[in-house]
Amino acid sequence: MSIVCTQDACNAAQQMAGRAFLEAEGSTPVLPLQGCDVARCQCRYAHSDDRRTASDDNDRRLPASLQSELYPASENIDRRQRRRGRRRSDLT
């Protein structure tokens, strides 16, 4: 999301023009901007398209089954397989 302003926008809006804000972070400033000196603010928000593509979502993480198969192959001990209690004698 970004702020779109007209030619007669205040200095605060002109400085913010072109900056992208993430809605999820809550960093989008409230309009009219603090310090706006225009009698009737014409600034508005412009929604930006999502920069992620479908292929990005698929490549983000390994499938859980593949990750489980690769872990023992890396010579690491799979500690989930060991069943032990919480007593002092179980820990030794």
Coordinates of N, CA and C in Angstrom, one line a residue:
M1 N 0.9 -1.1 0.0 CA 0.0 0.0 0.0 C 0.9 1.2 0.0
S2 N 0.5 2.2 -0.7 CA 1.3 3.5 -0.7 C 0.3 4.7 -0.7
I3 N 0.9 5.9 -0.5 CA 0.1 7.1 -0.5 C 0.2 7.8 -1.8
V4 N -1.0 8.1 -2.4 CA -1.0 8.8 -3.7 C -1.5 10.2 -3.3
C5 N -0.8 11.2 -3.8 CA -1.1 12.6 -3.5 C -1.2 13.4 -4.7
T6 N -2.0 14.5 -4.7 CA -2.1 15.4 -5.8 C -1.0 16.4 -5.9
Q7 N -0.9 17.2 -6.9 CA 0.2 18.2 -7.1 C 0.2 19.2 -5.9
D8 N -1.0 19.6 -5.4 CA -1.0 20.6 -4.4 C -1.0 20.0 -3.0
A9 N -0.5 18.8 -2.8 CA -0.4 18.1 -1.5 C 0.6 18.8 -0.6
C10 N 0.5 18.5 0.7 CA 1.4 19.1 1.6 C 2.8 18.5 1.5
N11 N 3.7 19.1 2.2 CA 5.1 18.6 2.1 C 5.2 17.2 2.8
A12 N 4.4 17.0 3.8 CA 4.5 15.7 4.5 C 4.1 14.6 3.6
A13 N 3.0 14.8 2.8 CA 2.5 13.8 1.8 C 3.5 13.6 0.7
Q14 N 4.1 14.7 0.2 CA 5.0 14.6 -0.9 C 6.3 13.8 -0.5
Q15 N 6.7 13.9 0.8 CA 7.8 13.1 1.3 C 7.5 11.6 1.4
M16 N 6.2 11.3 1.6 CA 5.8 9.9 1.8 C 5.4 9.3 0.4
A17 N 5.3 10.1 -0.6 CA 4.9 9.6 -1.9 C 5.9 8.5 -2.4
G18 N 5.4 7.4 -2.9 CA 6.2 6.4 -3.4 C 6.7 5.4 -2.4
R19 N 6.6 5.6 -1.2 CA 7.0 4.7 -0.1 C 5.9 3.6 0.0
A20 N 6.4 2.4 0.2 CA 5.5 1.2 0.3 C 5.3 0.9 1.8
F21 N 4.1 0.7 2.2 CA 3.8 0.3 3.6 C 3.1 -1.1 3.6
L22 N 3.4 -1.9 4.6 CA 2.8 -3.2 4.8 C 1.6 -3.1 5.7
E23 N 0.5 -3.5 5.2 CA -0.7 -3.4 6.1 C -0.6 -4.3 7.3
A24 N 0.0 -5.5 7.1 CA 0.1 -6.4 8.2 C 1.0 -5.9 9.4
E25 N 1.9 -5.0 9.1 CA 2.8 -4.5 10.1 C 2.1 -3.3 10.9
G26 N 1.1 -2.8 10.3 CA 0.4 -1.6 10.9 C 1.2 -0.4 10.8
S27 N 2.1 -0.3 9.8 CA 2.9 0.9 9.7 C 2.4 2.0 8.7
T28 N 1.2 1.7 8.2 CA 0.5 2.7 7.3 C 0.1 3.9 8.1
P29 N 0.5 5.1 7.7 CA 0.1 6.3 8.4 C -1.4 6.6 8.1
V30 N -2.0 7.3 9.1 CA -3.4 7.7 8.9 C -3.4 9.0 8.1
L31 N -4.4 9.0 7.2 CA -4.6 10.2 6.4 C -5.7 11.1 7.0
P32 N -5.7 12.4 7.0 CA -4.6 13.2 6.6 C -3.4 13.0 7.5
L33 N -2.2 13.2 6.9 CA -1.0 13.0 7.7 C -0.8 14.0 8.8
Q34 N -0.1 13.7 9.8 CA 0.2 14.6 10.9 C 1.1 15.7 10.3
G35 N 0.7 16.9 10.5 CA 1.5 18.1 9.9 C 0.9 18.5 8.6
C36 N -0.2 17.9 8.1 CA -0.8 18.3 6.8 C -1.4 19.7 7.0
D37 N -1.0 20.6 6.1 CA -1.4 22.0 6.2 C -2.4 22.4 5.0
V38 N -2.9 21.4 4.3 CA -3.8 21.7 3.2 C -5.2 21.7 3.8
A39 N -6.0 22.7 3.4 CA -7.4 22.8 4.0 C -8.2 21.6 3.7
R40 N -8.1 21.0 2.5 CA -8.9 19.8 2.2 C -8.0 18.7 1.6
C41 N -7.6 17.8 2.4 CA -6.6 16.8 1.9 C -7.2 15.9 0.9
Q42 N -6.5 15.7 -0.2 CA -6.9 14.9 -1.3 C -6.1 13.6 -1.4
C43 N -5.3 13.4 -0.5 CA -4.4 12.2 -0.5 C -5.3 10.9 -0.3
R44 N -4.8 9.8 -0.9 CA -5.5 8.5 -0.7 C -4.5 7.4 -0.7
Y45 N -5.0 6.2 -0.3 CA -4.2 5.0 -0.3 C -4.3 4.4 -1.7
A46 N -3.2 3.8 -2.1 CA -3.3 2.9 -3.4 C -2.8 1.5 -2.9
H47 N -3.6 0.6 -3.2 CA -3.3 -0.8 -2.9 C -2.3 -1.3 -3.9
S48 N -1.3 -2.0 -3.4 CA -0.2 -2.6 -4.2 C -0.5 -4.1 -4.4
D49 N -0.2 -4.6 -5.6 CA -0.3 -6.0 -5.8 C 0.7 -6.8 -4.9
D50 N 0.3 -8.0 -4.6 CA 1.2 -8.9 -3.8 C 2.4 -9.2 -4.7
R51 N 3.6 -9.0 -4.1 CA 4.8 -9.3 -4.8 C 5.1 -10.8 -4.9
R52 N 4.5 -11.6 -4.1 CA 4.7 -13.0 -4.1 C 4.0 -13.6 -5.3
T53 N 4.6 -14.7 -5.8 CA 3.9 -15.4 -6.9 C 3.6 -16.8 -6.4
A54 N 2.8 -17.5 -7.1 CA 2.4 -18.8 -6.7 C 3.6 -19.7 -6.5
S55 N 4.6 -19.6 -7.4 CA 5.8 -20.4 -7.3 C 6.6 -20.1 -6.1
D56 N 6.6 -18.9 -5.6 CA 7.3 -18.5 -4.4 C 6.7 -19.2 -3.2
D57 N 5.4 -19.3 -3.1 CA 4.7 -20.0 -2.0 C 5.0 -21.4 -2.0
N58 N 5.2 -22.1 -3.1 CA 5.5 -23.5 -3.2 C 6.9 -23.8 -2.8
D59 N 7.8 -22.8 -3.0 CA 9.2 -23.1 -2.8 C 9.7 -22.6 -1.4
R60 N 8.8 -22.1 -0.6 CA 9.2 -21.5 0.6 C 9.8 -22.5 1.6
R61 N 9.1 -23.7 1.7 CA 9.5 -24.7 2.7 C 9.5 -26.0 2.1
L62 N 10.3 -26.9 2.6 CA 10.3 -28.3 2.2 C 9.1 -28.9 2.8
P63 N 8.5 -29.9 2.0 CA 7.4 -30.6 2.6 C 7.8 -31.3 3.8
A64 N 6.9 -31.5 4.8 CA 7.3 -32.1 6.1 C 7.8 -33.5 5.9
S65 N 7.2 -34.3 5.0 CA 7.7 -35.6 4.8 C 9.1 -35.7 4.3
L66 N 9.4 -34.8 3.3 CA 10.8 -34.8 2.8 C 11.8 -34.3 3.9
Q67 N 11.4 -33.4 4.7 CA 12.3 -32.9 5.7 C 12.5 -34.0 6.7
S68 N 11.5 -34.8 7.0 CA 11.7 -35.9 8.0 C 12.6 -37.0 7.4
E69 N 12.6 -37.2 6.1 CA 13.4 -38.2 5.4 C 14.8 -37.7 5.3
L70 N 15.1 -36.5 5.1 CA 16.4 -35.9 5.0 C 17.2 -35.8 6.3
Y71 N 16.5 -35.6 7.4 CA 17.1 -35.4 8.7 C 18.0 -36.6 9.1
P72 N 17.6 -37.8 9.1 CA 18.5 -38.9 9.5 C 19.6 -39.1 8.4
A73 N 19.4 -38.7 7.2 CA 20.4 -38.9 6.2 C 21.6 -37.9 6.4
S74 N 21.3 -36.9 7.2 CA 22.4 -35.9 7.5 C 23.2 -36.3 8.7
E75 N 23.1 -37.6 9.2 CA 23.8 -38.2 10.3 C 23.4 -37.5 11.6
N76 N 22.3 -36.9 11.7 CA 21.8 -36.4 13.0 C 21.0 -37.4 13.7
I77 N 21.0 -37.4 15.0 CA 20.1 -38.3 15.7 C 18.7 -37.8 15.8
D78 N 17.8 -38.6 15.5 CA 16.4 -38.2 15.6 C 15.9 -38.5 17.0
R79 N 15.9 -37.4 17.8 CA 15.6 -37.5 19.2 C 14.1 -37.8 19.5
R80 N 13.3 -37.6 18.5 CA 11.8 -37.8 18.7 C 11.5 -39.3 18.9
Q81 N 12.4 -40.2 18.4 CA 12.2 -41.6 18.4 C 12.4 -42.1 19.8
R82 N 13.3 -41.5 20.6 CA 13.6 -42.0 21.9 C 12.5 -41.6 22.9
R83 N 12.0 -42.6 23.6 CA 10.9 -42.4 24.6 C 11.6 -42.5 25.9
R84 N 11.6 -41.4 26.6 CA 12.2 -41.5 28.0 C 11.3 -40.7 28.9
G85 N 11.3 -41.0 30.1 CA 10.5 -40.3 31.1 C 11.2 -39.1 31.6
R86 N 10.6 -38.5 32.7 CA 11.2 -37.3 33.2 C 11.8 -37.5 34.6
R87 N 11.9 -38.8 35.0 CA 12.5 -39.1 36.3 C 14.0 -39.0 36.2
R88 N 14.7 -38.8 37.3 CA 16.1 -38.6 37.3 C 16.8 -39.9 36.8
S89 N 16.2 -41.1 37.1 CA 16.8 -42.3 36.6 C 16.7 -42.5 35.1
D90 N 15.7 -41.9 34.5 CA 15.5 -42.0 33.1 C 16.5 -41.1 32.3
L91 N 17.0 -40.1 32.9 CA 17.9 -39.2 32.3 C 19.3 -39.7 32.2
T92 N 19.7 -40.7 33.0 CA 21.1 -41.1 33.0 C 21.3 -42.3 32.1

